[in-house]
GROMACS .gro file of C-alpha atoms in nm:
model
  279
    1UNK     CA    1   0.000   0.000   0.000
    2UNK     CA    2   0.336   0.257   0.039
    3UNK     CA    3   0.474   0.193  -0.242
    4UNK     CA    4   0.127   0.214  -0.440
    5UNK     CA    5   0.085   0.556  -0.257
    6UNK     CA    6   0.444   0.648  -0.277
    7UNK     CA    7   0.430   0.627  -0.698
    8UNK     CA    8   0.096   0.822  -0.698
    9UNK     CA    9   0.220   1.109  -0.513
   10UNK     CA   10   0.518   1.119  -0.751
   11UNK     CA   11   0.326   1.138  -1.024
   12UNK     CA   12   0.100   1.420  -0.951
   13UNK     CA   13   0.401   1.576  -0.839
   14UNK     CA   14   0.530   1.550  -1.147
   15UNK     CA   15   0.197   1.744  -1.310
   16UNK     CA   16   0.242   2.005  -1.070
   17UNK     CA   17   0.598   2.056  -1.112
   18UNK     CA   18   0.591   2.083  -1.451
   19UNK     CA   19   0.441   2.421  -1.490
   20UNK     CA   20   0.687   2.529  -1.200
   21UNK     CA   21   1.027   2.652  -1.234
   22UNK     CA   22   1.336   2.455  -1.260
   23UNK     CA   23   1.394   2.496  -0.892
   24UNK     CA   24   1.028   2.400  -0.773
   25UNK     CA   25   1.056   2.058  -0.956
   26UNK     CA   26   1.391   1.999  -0.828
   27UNK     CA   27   1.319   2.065  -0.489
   28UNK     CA   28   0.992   1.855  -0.498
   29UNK     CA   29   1.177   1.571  -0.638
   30UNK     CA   30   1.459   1.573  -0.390
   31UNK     CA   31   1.242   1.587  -0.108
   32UNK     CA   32   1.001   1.269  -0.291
   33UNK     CA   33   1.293   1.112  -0.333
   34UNK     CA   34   1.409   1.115   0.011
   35UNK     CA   35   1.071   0.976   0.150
   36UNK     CA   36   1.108   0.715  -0.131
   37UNK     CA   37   1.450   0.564  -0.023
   38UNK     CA   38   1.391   0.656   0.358
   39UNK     CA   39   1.549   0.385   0.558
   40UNK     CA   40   1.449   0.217   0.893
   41UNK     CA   41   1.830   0.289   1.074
   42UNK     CA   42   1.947   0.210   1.408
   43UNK     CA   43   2.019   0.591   1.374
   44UNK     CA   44   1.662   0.690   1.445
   45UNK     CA   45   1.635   0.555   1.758
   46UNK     CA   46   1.980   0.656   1.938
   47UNK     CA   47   1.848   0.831   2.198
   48UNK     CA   48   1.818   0.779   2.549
   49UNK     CA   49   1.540   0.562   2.747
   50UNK     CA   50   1.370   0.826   3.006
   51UNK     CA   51   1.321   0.706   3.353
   52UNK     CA   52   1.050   0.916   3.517
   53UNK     CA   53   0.972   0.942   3.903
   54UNK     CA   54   0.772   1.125   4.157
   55UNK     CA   55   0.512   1.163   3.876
   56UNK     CA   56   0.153   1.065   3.829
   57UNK     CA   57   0.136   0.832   3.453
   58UNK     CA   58  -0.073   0.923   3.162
   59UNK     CA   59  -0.377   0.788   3.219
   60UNK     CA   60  -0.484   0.467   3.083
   61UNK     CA   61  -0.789   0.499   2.889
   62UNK     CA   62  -1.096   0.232   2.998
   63UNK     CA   63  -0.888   0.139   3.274
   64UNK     CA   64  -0.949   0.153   3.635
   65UNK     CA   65  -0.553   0.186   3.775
   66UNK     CA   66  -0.472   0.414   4.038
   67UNK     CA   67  -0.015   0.488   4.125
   68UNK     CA   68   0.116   0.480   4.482
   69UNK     CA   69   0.416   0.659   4.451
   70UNK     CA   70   0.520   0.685   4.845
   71UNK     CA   71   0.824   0.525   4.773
   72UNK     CA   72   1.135   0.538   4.975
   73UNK     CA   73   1.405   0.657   4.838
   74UNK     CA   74   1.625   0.356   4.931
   75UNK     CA   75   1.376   0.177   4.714
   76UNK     CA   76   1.395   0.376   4.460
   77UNK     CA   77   1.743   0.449   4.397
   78UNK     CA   78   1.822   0.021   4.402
   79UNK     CA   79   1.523   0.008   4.143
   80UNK     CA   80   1.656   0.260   3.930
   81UNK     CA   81   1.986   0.077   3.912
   82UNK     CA   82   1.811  -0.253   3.840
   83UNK     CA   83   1.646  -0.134   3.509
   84UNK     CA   84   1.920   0.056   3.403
   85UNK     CA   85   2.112  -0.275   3.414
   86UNK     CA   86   1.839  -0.435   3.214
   87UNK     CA   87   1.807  -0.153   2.953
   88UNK     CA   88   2.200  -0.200   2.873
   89UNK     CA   89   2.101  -0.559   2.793
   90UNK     CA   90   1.966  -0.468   2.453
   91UNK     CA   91   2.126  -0.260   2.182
   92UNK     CA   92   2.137   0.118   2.202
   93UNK     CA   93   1.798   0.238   2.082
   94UNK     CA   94   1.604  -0.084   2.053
   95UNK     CA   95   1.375   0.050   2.364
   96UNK     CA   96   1.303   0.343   2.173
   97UNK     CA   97   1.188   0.166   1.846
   98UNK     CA   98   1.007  -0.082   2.084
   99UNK     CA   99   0.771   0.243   2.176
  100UNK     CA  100   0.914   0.220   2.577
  101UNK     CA  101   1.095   0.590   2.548
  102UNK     CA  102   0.942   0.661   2.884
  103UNK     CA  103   0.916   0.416   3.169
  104UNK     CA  104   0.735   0.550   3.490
  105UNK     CA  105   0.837   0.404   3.852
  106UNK     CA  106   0.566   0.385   4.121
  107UNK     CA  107   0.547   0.225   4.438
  108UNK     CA  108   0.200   0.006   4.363
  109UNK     CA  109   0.018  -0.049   4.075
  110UNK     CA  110  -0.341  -0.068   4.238
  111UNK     CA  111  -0.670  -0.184   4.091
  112UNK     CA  112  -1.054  -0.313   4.232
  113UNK     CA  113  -0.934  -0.641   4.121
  114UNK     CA  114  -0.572  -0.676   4.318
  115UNK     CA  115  -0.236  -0.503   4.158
  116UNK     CA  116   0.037  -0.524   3.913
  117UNK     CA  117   0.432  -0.531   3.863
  118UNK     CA  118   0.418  -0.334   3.538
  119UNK     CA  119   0.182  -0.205   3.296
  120UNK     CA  120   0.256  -0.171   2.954
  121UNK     CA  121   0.112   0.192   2.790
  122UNK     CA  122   0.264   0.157   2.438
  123UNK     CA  123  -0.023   0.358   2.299
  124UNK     CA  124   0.006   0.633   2.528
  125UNK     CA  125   0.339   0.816   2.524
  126UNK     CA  126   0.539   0.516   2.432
  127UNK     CA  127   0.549   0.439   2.788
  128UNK     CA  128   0.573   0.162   3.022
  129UNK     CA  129   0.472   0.138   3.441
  130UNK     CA  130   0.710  -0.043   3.696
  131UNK     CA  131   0.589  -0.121   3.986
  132UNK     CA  132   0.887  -0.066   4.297
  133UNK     CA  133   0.759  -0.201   4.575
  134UNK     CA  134   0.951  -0.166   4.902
  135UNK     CA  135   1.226  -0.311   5.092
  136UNK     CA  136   1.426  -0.401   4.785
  137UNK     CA  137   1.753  -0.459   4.882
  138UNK     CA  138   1.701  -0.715   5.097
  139UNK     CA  139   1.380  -0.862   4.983
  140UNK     CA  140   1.562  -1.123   4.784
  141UNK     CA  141   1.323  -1.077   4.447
  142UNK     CA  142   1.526  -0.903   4.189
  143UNK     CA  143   1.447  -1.220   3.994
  144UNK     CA  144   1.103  -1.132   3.959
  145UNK     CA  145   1.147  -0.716   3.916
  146UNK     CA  146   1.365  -0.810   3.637
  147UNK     CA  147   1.111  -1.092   3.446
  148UNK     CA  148   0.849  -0.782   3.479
  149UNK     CA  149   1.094  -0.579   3.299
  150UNK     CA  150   1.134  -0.777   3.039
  151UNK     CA  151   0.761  -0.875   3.015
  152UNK     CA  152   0.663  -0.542   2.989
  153UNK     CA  153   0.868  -0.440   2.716
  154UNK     CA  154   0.760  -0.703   2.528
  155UNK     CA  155   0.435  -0.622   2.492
  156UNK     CA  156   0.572  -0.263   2.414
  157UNK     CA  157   0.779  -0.443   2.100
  158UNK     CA  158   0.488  -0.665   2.029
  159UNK     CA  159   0.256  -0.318   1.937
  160UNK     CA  160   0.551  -0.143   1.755
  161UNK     CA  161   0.573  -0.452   1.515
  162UNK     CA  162   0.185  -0.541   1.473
  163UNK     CA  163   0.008  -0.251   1.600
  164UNK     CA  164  -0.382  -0.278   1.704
  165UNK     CA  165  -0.307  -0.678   1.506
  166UNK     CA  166  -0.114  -0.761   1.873
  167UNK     CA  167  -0.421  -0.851   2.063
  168UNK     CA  168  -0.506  -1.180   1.822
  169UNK     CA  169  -0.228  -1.226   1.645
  170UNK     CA  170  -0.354  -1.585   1.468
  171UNK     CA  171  -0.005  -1.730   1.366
  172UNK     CA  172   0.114  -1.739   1.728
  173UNK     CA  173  -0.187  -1.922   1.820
  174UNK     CA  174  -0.072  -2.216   1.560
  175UNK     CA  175   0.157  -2.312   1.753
  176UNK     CA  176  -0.038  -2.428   2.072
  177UNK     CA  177  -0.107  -2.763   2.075
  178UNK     CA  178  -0.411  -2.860   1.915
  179UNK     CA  179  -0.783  -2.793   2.047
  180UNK     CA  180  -0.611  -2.563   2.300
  181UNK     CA  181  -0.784  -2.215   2.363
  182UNK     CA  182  -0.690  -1.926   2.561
  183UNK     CA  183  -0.894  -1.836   2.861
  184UNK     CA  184  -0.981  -2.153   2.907
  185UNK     CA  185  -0.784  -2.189   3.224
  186UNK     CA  186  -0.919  -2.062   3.556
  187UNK     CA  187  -0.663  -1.841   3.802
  188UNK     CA  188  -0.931  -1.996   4.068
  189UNK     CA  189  -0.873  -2.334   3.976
  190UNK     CA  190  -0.470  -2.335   4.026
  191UNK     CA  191  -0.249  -2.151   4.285
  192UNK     CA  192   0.084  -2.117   4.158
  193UNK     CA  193  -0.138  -1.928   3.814
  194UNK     CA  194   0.182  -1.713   3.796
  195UNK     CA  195   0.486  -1.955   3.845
  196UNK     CA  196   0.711  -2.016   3.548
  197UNK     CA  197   0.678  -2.414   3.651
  198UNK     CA  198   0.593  -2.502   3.294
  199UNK     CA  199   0.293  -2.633   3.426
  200UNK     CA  200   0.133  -2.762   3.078
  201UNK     CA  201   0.271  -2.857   2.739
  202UNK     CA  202   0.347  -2.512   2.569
  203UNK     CA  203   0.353  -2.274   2.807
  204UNK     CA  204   0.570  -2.154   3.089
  205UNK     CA  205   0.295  -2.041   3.328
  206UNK     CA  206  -0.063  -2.096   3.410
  207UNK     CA  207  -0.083  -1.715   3.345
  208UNK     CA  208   0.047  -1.749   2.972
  209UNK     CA  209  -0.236  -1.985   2.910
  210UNK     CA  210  -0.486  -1.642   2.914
  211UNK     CA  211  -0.382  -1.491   2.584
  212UNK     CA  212  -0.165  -1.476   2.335
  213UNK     CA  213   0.045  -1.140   2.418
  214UNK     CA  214   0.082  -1.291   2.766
  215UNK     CA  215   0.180  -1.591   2.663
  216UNK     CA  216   0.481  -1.413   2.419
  217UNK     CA  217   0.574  -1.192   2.731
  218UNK     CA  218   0.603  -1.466   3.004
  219UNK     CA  219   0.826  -1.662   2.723
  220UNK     CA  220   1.006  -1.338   2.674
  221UNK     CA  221   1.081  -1.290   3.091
  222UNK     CA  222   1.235  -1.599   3.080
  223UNK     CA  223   1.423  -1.560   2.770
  224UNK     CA  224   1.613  -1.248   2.901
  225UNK     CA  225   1.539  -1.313   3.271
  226UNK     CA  226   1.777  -1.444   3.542
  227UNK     CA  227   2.025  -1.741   3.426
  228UNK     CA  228   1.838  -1.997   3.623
  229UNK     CA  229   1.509  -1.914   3.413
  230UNK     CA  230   1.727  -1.905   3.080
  231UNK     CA  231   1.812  -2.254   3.177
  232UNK     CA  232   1.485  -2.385   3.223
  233UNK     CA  233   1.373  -2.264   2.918
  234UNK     CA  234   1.635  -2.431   2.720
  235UNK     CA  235   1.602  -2.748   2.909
  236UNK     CA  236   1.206  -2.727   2.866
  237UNK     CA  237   1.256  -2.653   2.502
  238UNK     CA  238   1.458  -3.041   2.459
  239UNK     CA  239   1.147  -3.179   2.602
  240UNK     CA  240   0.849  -3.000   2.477
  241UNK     CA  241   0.805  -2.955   2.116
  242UNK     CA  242   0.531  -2.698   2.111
  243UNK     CA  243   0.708  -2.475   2.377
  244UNK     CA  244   1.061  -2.503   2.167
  245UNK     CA  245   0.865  -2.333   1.863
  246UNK     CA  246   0.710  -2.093   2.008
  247UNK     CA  247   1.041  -1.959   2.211
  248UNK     CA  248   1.208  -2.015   1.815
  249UNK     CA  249   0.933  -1.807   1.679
  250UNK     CA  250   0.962  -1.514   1.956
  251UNK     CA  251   1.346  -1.526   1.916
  252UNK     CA  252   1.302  -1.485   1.510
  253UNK     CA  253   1.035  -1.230   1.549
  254UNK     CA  254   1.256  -1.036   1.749
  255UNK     CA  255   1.555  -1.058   1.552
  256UNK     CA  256   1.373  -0.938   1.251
  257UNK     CA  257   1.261  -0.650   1.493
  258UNK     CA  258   1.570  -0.521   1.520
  259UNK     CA  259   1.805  -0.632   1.229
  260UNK     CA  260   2.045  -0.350   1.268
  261UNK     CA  261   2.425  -0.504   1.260
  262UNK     CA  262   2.575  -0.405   1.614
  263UNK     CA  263   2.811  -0.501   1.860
  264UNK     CA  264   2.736  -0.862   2.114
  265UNK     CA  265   2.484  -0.773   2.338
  266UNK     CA  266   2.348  -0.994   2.628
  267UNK     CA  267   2.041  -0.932   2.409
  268UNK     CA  268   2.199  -1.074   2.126
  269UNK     CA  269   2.323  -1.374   2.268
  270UNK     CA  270   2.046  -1.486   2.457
  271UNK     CA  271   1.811  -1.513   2.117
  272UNK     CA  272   2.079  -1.697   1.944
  273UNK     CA  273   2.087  -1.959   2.253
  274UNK     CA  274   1.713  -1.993   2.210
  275UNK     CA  275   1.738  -2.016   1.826
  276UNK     CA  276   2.003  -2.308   1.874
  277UNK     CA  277   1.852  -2.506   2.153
  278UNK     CA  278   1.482  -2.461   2.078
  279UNK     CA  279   1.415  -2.537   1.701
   0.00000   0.00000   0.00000
């Protein structure tokens, strides 16, 4: 459809600029031109991610969140360290493309319904909401701060590539095994719902079993998670066929994502362990 619309404006263009002056049509062509051979560049995103505290989020439309943000600074400052650690993991400016240019720190996500370690908010602002939480540094949980990291952004990533397409996305669903349907599971019905205890063929979680973009972003909180969750993906790839290709399909989808060339990144060489070990 661009390239259909690219070639009509360049011909009317050419109408117009024909009863112009040399100058006109050569600046109208230049600047068609440009648009035509525009390139999607690591360039465009080298900018830095913005880490924003002590400040109420954009509101999420249809959505019935409220933000503690009565955290200490203790908290705060170890938190703030944490995702700066797990922002270096990827390449310079894949954040930015992956519409997370913004991430907001609170203490509690809270909701009617219970609360939240993060909140993804890729439509509005590019942004993304981290839950702190208190007594960090000796709490003993940075394993689970970081998987919500890394959750979170992926569902950032996931709109960037598909757009509005993300909530359904019909391919992914493929790959469960067959007669399988998300929602079908009950959080009621099984305590550990948000384990990663590969609890059923396919999936990592109880939780992953509700949808298909949670399913990508529990996969994906392993994938760049803590090396103990790395390894039990890999070794839960040898075994289960239907969870190997969907952590080979997340892996590819995110390469293709971001297929700038670049120096290693942890990023980097945690897909190509998945794309070896789970195919």
């Amino acid at each position: 459809m661009l390239k259909v619309l690219m070639i009509v404006s360049f011909s009317v263009a050419a109408l117009i600029t024909g009863c112009s002056s040399k100058k006109e049509k050569d600046d109208s062509s230049f600047f068609l031109l440009s648009l035509l051979f525009q390139q999607d560049r690591a360039e465009n995103y080298d900018r830095d991610v913005e880490i924003v505290t002590h400040a109420a989020p954009p509101t999420i439309p249809n959505s019935s969140y409220s933000f503690d943000l009565s955290y200490t600074d203790q908290d705060l400052e170890y938190y703030k360290s944490l995702l700066r650690a797990q922002i270096a993991k990827y390449p310079r400016g894949y954040w930015i493309k992956g519409r997370a240019e913004k991430i907001f720190l609170v203490k509690y996500i809270l909701s009617p319904s219970g609360g939240a370690k993060g909140l993804s908010n890729a439509m509005n602002q590019n942004s993304i909401i981290l839950s702190v939480g208190e007594s960090l540094p000796g709490c003993n949980c940075d394993d689970q701060l970081i998987s919500a990291i890394h959750h979170e952004l992926t569902h950032n990533v996931d709109f960037a590539r598909l757009g509005y397409n993300y909530y359904t996305q019909p391919d992914w669903s493929l790959l469960n095994p067959s007669g399988f349907q998300y929602g079908s599971l009950s959080p009621n019905d099984y305590p550990q719902w948000t384990e990663l205890v590969h609890p059923i063929s396919g999936f990592l979680s109880y939780y992953s079993s509700t949808n298909a973009l949670e399913d990508r972003a529990v996969i994906a909180s392993a994938l760049f998670g803590d090396s103990m969750l790395y390894a039990n993906l890999l070794n839960w790839c040898s075994t289960d066929f239907y969870l190997s290709r969907k952590a080979h399909q997340l892996a590819s989808d995110l390469n293709r994502f971001w297929p700038f060339e670049g120096p290693d990144t942890f990023w980097k060489t945690r897909l190509s362990g998945v794309l070896n070990s789970c195919n």
